[in-house]
Amino acid sequence: MTRLTRLCPGLSGLCALALAALAGAAAPAQGQSVIRNAELSARLFEAAEELRDPMLAVAAARLRKSVLAMQIVRTPSRQGPAPVGVAPQTRLLSWQQMLARALEMSDGNDTIAQLADDVKFAGTKGVASGQVYSISTIAGSGRDSYPPLEYVGGDYAEVYVEAQDKDADLNLFVRDAQGRLVCSDTDVSAIAYCGWRPAWSEFFTVEVENRGTVASSYSLITN
């Protein structure tokens, strides 16, 4: 941990999260959230790009390596024009891509190279059961609505969206069987996360809104 704290003396919120990820503490064990790690890794990587901080990018890769969701096919109903000019991404941004970007930003720094090797050869405690993701393309100013998903009462439910274009602005809404809003994430960001605990088992509708004017490809992860 000493070499990490030398790179992160201030222990800001992002830096503390980066240290936890690099130490392996943030990798999900049984029962912990793979989906939340997808969000946290995206936020760390976003900050890494903004600050040109290779250590944050390595930490993002470490977290992203724990995201073991299985890809499925889901077709949303769409409001607005059909998306054009954007090819759907084939997967979530990978930990290998994040790690490659970290090395690129590090300009040959030996400590970053060692941390990258640690991530590359480390195992993962991630658990794939229950987490699935799909890819889609949403038109500018469009809205995608997915067929109702059943969640078990008392169990924590999660939904996450991540746009391929980091400049996209996606919003996320979850509604119960009566159409009441139970969760939303509407900040200006290419990612959005919702987590809630249903009081009883029922079906919920997931809606993705593109606040931008340009079509964007995105991934949707659910548990």
CSV table of C-alpha atoms in Angstrom, one decimal:
chain,number,residue,atom,x,y,z
A,1,MET,CA,0.0,0.0,0.0
A,2,THR,CA,2.9,2.4,0.5
A,3,ARG,CA,3.6,3.0,-3.1
A,4,LEU,CA,-0.1,3.7,-3.6
A,5,THR,CA,-0.3,6.3,-0.8
A,6,ARG,CA,2.7,8.1,-2.2
A,7,LEU,CA,0.7,8.6,-5.4
A,8,CYS,CA,-2.4,9.6,-3.5
A,9,PRO,CA,-1.3,11.7,-0.5
A,10,GLY,CA,-4.5,13.7,-0.2
A,11,LEU,CA,-6.9,10.8,0.2
A,12,SER,CA,-9.7,12.5,-1.5
A,13,GLY,CA,-13.0,10.6,-2.1
A,14,LEU,CA,-11.9,9.4,-5.5
A,15,CYS,CA,-8.4,8.7,-4.4
A,16,ALA,CA,-9.6,6.6,-1.4
A,17,LEU,CA,-11.8,4.6,-3.7
A,18,ALA,CA,-8.9,4.1,-6.0
A,19,LEU,CA,-6.8,2.8,-3.2
A,20,ALA,CA,-9.5,0.4,-2.1
A,21,ALA,CA,-9.9,-0.9,-5.6
A,22,LEU,CA,-6.2,-1.4,-6.1
A,23,ALA,CA,-5.9,-3.2,-2.8
A,24,GLY,CA,-8.7,-5.5,-3.9
A,25,ALA,CA,-11.1,-4.4,-1.2
A,26,ALA,CA,-13.7,-3.1,-3.7
A,27,ALA,CA,-13.9,-6.4,-5.7
A,28,PRO,CA,-17.3,-7.9,-5.1
A,29,ALA,CA,-17.6,-11.1,-3.0
A,30,GLN,CA,-20.7,-13.3,-3.0
A,31,GLY,CA,-23.7,-11.1,-2.3
A,32,GLN,CA,-22.0,-7.8,-3.2
A,33,SER,CA,-22.9,-5.6,-6.1
A,34,VAL,CA,-21.3,-6.3,-9.5
A,35,ILE,CA,-23.6,-3.7,-11.0
A,36,ARG,CA,-22.5,-1.0,-8.6
A,37,ASN,CA,-18.9,-1.8,-9.5
A,38,ALA,CA,-19.7,-1.2,-13.1
A,39,GLU,CA,-20.9,2.3,-12.2
A,40,LEU,CA,-17.9,3.1,-9.9
A,41,SER,CA,-15.4,1.9,-12.5
A,42,ALA,CA,-17.0,4.2,-15.1
A,43,ARG,CA,-16.9,7.2,-12.7
A,44,LEU,CA,-13.3,6.5,-11.8
A,45,PHE,CA,-12.3,6.2,-15.5
A,46,GLU,CA,-14.2,9.4,-16.3
A,47,ALA,CA,-12.2,11.2,-13.6
A,48,ALA,CA,-9.0,9.6,-14.8
A,49,GLU,CA,-9.5,11.0,-18.3
A,50,GLU,CA,-10.5,14.4,-17.0
A,51,LEU,CA,-7.5,14.7,-14.6
A,52,ARG,CA,-5.2,12.7,-16.8
A,53,ASP,CA,-4.5,10.5,-13.8
A,54,PRO,CA,-3.2,7.0,-14.7
A,55,MET,CA,-3.6,5.7,-11.1
A,56,LEU,CA,-7.4,6.4,-11.3
A,57,ALA,CA,-7.5,4.6,-14.6
A,58,VAL,CA,-5.7,1.5,-13.2
A,59,ALA,CA,-8.2,1.5,-10.3
A,60,ALA,CA,-11.1,1.7,-12.7
A,61,ALA,CA,-9.7,-1.3,-14.6
A,62,ARG,CA,-9.4,-3.2,-11.3
A,63,LEU,CA,-13.1,-2.6,-10.6
A,64,ARG,CA,-14.2,-3.2,-14.2
A,65,LYS,CA,-12.4,-6.6,-14.1
A,66,SER,CA,-15.0,-7.7,-11.5
A,67,VAL,CA,-17.9,-7.0,-13.8
A,68,LEU,CA,-18.8,-10.4,-15.1
A,69,ALA,CA,-22.3,-9.8,-16.4
A,70,MET,CA,-23.5,-12.1,-19.3
A,71,GLN,CA,-24.6,-10.5,-22.5
A,72,ILE,CA,-28.2,-11.1,-23.7
A,73,VAL,CA,-30.5,-9.7,-26.4
A,74,ARG,CA,-33.2,-7.2,-25.3
A,75,THR,CA,-35.3,-5.1,-27.7
A,76,PRO,CA,-36.8,-1.9,-26.3
A,77,SER,CA,-39.8,0.0,-27.6
A,78,ARG,CA,-38.8,3.4,-28.8
A,79,GLN,CA,-40.3,6.9,-28.6
A,80,GLY,CA,-38.9,9.3,-31.1
A,81,PRO,CA,-37.0,8.7,-34.4
A,82,ALA,CA,-35.1,5.6,-35.1
A,83,PRO,CA,-31.4,6.0,-34.3
A,84,VAL,CA,-29.1,6.4,-37.3
A,85,GLY,CA,-25.4,6.8,-37.8
A,86,VAL,CA,-24.3,4.9,-34.7
A,87,ALA,CA,-23.2,1.2,-34.7
A,88,PRO,CA,-24.1,-0.6,-31.4
A,89,GLN,CA,-21.1,-1.3,-29.2
A,90,THR,CA,-20.3,-5.0,-28.8
A,91,ARG,CA,-19.6,-4.9,-25.1
A,92,LEU,CA,-19.0,-2.7,-22.1
A,93,LEU,CA,-15.8,-0.8,-22.0
A,94,SER,CA,-13.3,-3.5,-21.0
A,95,TRP,CA,-10.8,-3.5,-18.2
A,96,GLN,CA,-8.1,-4.1,-20.8
A,97,GLN,CA,-9.0,-0.9,-22.6
A,98,MET,CA,-8.9,1.0,-19.3
A,99,LEU,CA,-5.5,-0.5,-18.4
A,100,ALA,CA,-4.1,0.4,-21.8
A,101,ARG,CA,-5.3,4.0,-21.4
A,102,ALA,CA,-3.6,4.1,-17.9
A,103,LEU,CA,-0.3,3.0,-19.4
A,104,GLU,CA,-0.7,5.5,-22.2
A,105,MET,CA,-1.2,8.4,-19.7
A,106,SER,CA,1.6,7.3,-17.4
A,107,ASP,CA,4.5,8.1,-19.9
A,108,GLY,CA,6.4,5.0,-18.8
A,109,ASN,CA,6.0,5.4,-15.1
A,110,ASP,CA,7.4,2.3,-13.4
A,111,THR,CA,5.0,2.3,-10.5
A,112,ILE,CA,2.0,2.6,-12.8
A,113,ALA,CA,3.4,-0.3,-14.9
A,114,GLN,CA,3.7,-2.4,-11.7
A,115,LEU,CA,0.2,-1.6,-10.6
A,116,ALA,CA,-1.1,-2.4,-14.1
A,117,ASP,CA,0.6,-5.8,-13.9
A,118,ASP,CA,-1.0,-6.4,-10.6
A,119,VAL,CA,-4.4,-5.9,-12.1
A,120,LYS,CA,-3.6,-7.9,-15.3
A,121,PHE,CA,-2.6,-11.0,-13.4
A,122,ALA,CA,-5.0,-10.7,-10.4
A,123,GLY,CA,-7.9,-13.0,-10.1
A,124,THR,CA,-11.4,-11.7,-9.4
A,125,LYS,CA,-14.0,-12.4,-6.8
A,126,GLY,CA,-16.8,-11.4,-9.1
A,127,VAL,CA,-19.9,-13.5,-9.4
A,128,ALA,CA,-21.7,-13.6,-12.7
A,129,SER,CA,-25.0,-15.2,-11.6
A,130,GLY,CA,-28.0,-12.9,-12.0
A,131,GLN,CA,-26.2,-10.0,-13.8
A,132,VAL,CA,-27.0,-9.6,-17.5
A,133,TYR,CA,-26.4,-6.8,-19.9
A,134,SER,CA,-27.6,-5.9,-23.4
A,135,ILE,CA,-26.6,-3.3,-25.9
A,136,SER,CA,-28.8,-0.9,-27.9
A,137,THR,CA,-28.7,2.4,-29.7
A,138,ILE,CA,-30.9,5.3,-28.8
A,139,ALA,CA,-31.8,8.2,-31.0
A,140,GLY,CA,-31.0,11.8,-30.1
A,141,SER,CA,-33.8,13.1,-27.8
A,142,GLY,CA,-35.2,9.5,-27.8
A,143,ARG,CA,-36.6,7.3,-25.1
A,144,ASP,CA,-36.3,3.5,-24.9
A,145,SER,CA,-38.7,1.5,-22.7
A,146,TYR,CA,-38.0,-2.1,-21.8
A,147,PRO,CA,-40.5,-4.9,-21.2
A,148,PRO,CA,-41.3,-5.2,-17.5
A,149,LEU,CA,-38.7,-7.1,-15.4
A,150,GLU,CA,-39.7,-9.0,-12.3
A,151,TYR,CA,-37.9,-8.3,-9.1
A,152,VAL,CA,-38.2,-10.3,-5.8
A,153,GLY,CA,-39.6,-8.5,-2.8
A,154,GLY,CA,-37.0,-7.7,-0.2
A,155,ASP,CA,-34.0,-8.3,-2.5
A,156,TYR,CA,-32.0,-5.3,-3.6
A,157,ALA,CA,-32.7,-4.4,-7.3
A,158,GLU,CA,-30.3,-2.6,-9.6
A,159,VAL,CA,-30.2,-1.1,-13.1
A,160,TYR,CA,-27.3,0.6,-14.8
A,161,VAL,CA,-26.8,2.2,-18.2
A,162,GLU,CA,-23.5,3.2,-19.8
A,163,ALA,CA,-23.2,5.1,-23.1
A,164,GLN,CA,-20.4,4.3,-25.6
A,165,ASP,CA,-19.9,8.1,-26.1
A,166,LYS,CA,-18.5,9.7,-22.9
A,167,ASP,CA,-20.1,13.0,-24.0
A,168,ALA,CA,-23.6,11.5,-24.1
A,169,ASP,CA,-26.3,12.4,-21.5
A,170,LEU,CA,-28.5,9.4,-20.6
A,171,ASN,CA,-31.2,9.5,-17.9
A,172,LEU,CA,-32.6,6.4,-16.2
A,173,PHE,CA,-36.2,5.9,-14.8
A,174,VAL,CA,-37.7,2.8,-13.1
A,175,ARG,CA,-41.5,2.5,-12.6
A,176,ASP,CA,-43.5,0.0,-10.7
A,177,ALA,CA,-46.5,-2.0,-12.1
A,178,GLN,CA,-48.8,1.0,-11.4
A,179,GLY,CA,-46.5,3.3,-13.4
A,180,ARG,CA,-45.2,5.1,-10.3
A,181,LEU,CA,-41.6,6.3,-10.4
A,182,VAL,CA,-39.6,4.4,-7.8
A,183,CYS,CA,-36.1,5.4,-8.9
A,184,SER,CA,-34.3,7.8,-11.3
A,185,ASP,CA,-30.9,9.2,-12.2
A,186,THR,CA,-31.1,12.4,-14.2
A,187,ASP,CA,-27.7,14.0,-13.7
A,188,VAL,CA,-25.7,15.2,-16.8
A,189,SER,CA,-23.6,12.1,-17.5
A,190,ALA,CA,-23.0,9.2,-19.9
A,191,ILE,CA,-23.9,6.8,-17.1
A,192,ALA,CA,-26.9,6.3,-14.8
A,193,TYR,CA,-27.6,4.0,-11.9
A,194,CYS,CA,-30.7,3.1,-9.9
A,195,GLY,CA,-31.0,0.8,-6.9
A,196,TRP,CA,-34.1,0.1,-4.8
A,197,ARG,CA,-35.6,-2.6,-2.6
A,198,PRO,CA,-39.1,-3.7,-3.7
A,199,ALA,CA,-41.5,-4.2,-0.8
A,200,TRP,CA,-42.9,-7.2,-2.6
A,201,SER,CA,-42.3,-9.1,-5.8
A,202,GLU,CA,-43.6,-7.3,-8.8
A,203,PHE,CA,-42.7,-6.1,-12.3
A,204,PHE,CA,-40.8,-2.9,-13.0
A,205,THR,CA,-40.4,-1.0,-16.3
A,206,VAL,CA,-37.0,0.5,-17.1
A,207,GLU,CA,-36.8,3.6,-19.3
A,208,VAL,CA,-33.7,5.1,-20.8
A,209,GLU,CA,-33.8,8.7,-22.0
A,210,ASN,CA,-31.2,10.4,-24.3
A,211,ARG,CA,-31.1,14.1,-23.3
A,212,GLY,CA,-28.6,14.7,-26.1
A,213,THR,CA,-29.4,15.5,-29.7
A,214,VAL,CA,-27.1,12.8,-31.1
A,215,ALA,CA,-27.7,9.1,-31.2
A,216,SER,CA,-25.7,7.0,-28.8
A,217,SER,CA,-25.0,3.3,-28.3
A,218,TYR,CA,-25.3,2.1,-24.7
A,219,SER,CA,-25.2,-1.0,-22.4
A,220,LEU,CA,-27.9,-1.8,-19.9
A,221,ILE,CA,-27.1,-4.0,-16.9
A,222,THR,CA,-29.7,-5.5,-14.6
A,223,ASN,CA,-29.7,-8.1,-11.9
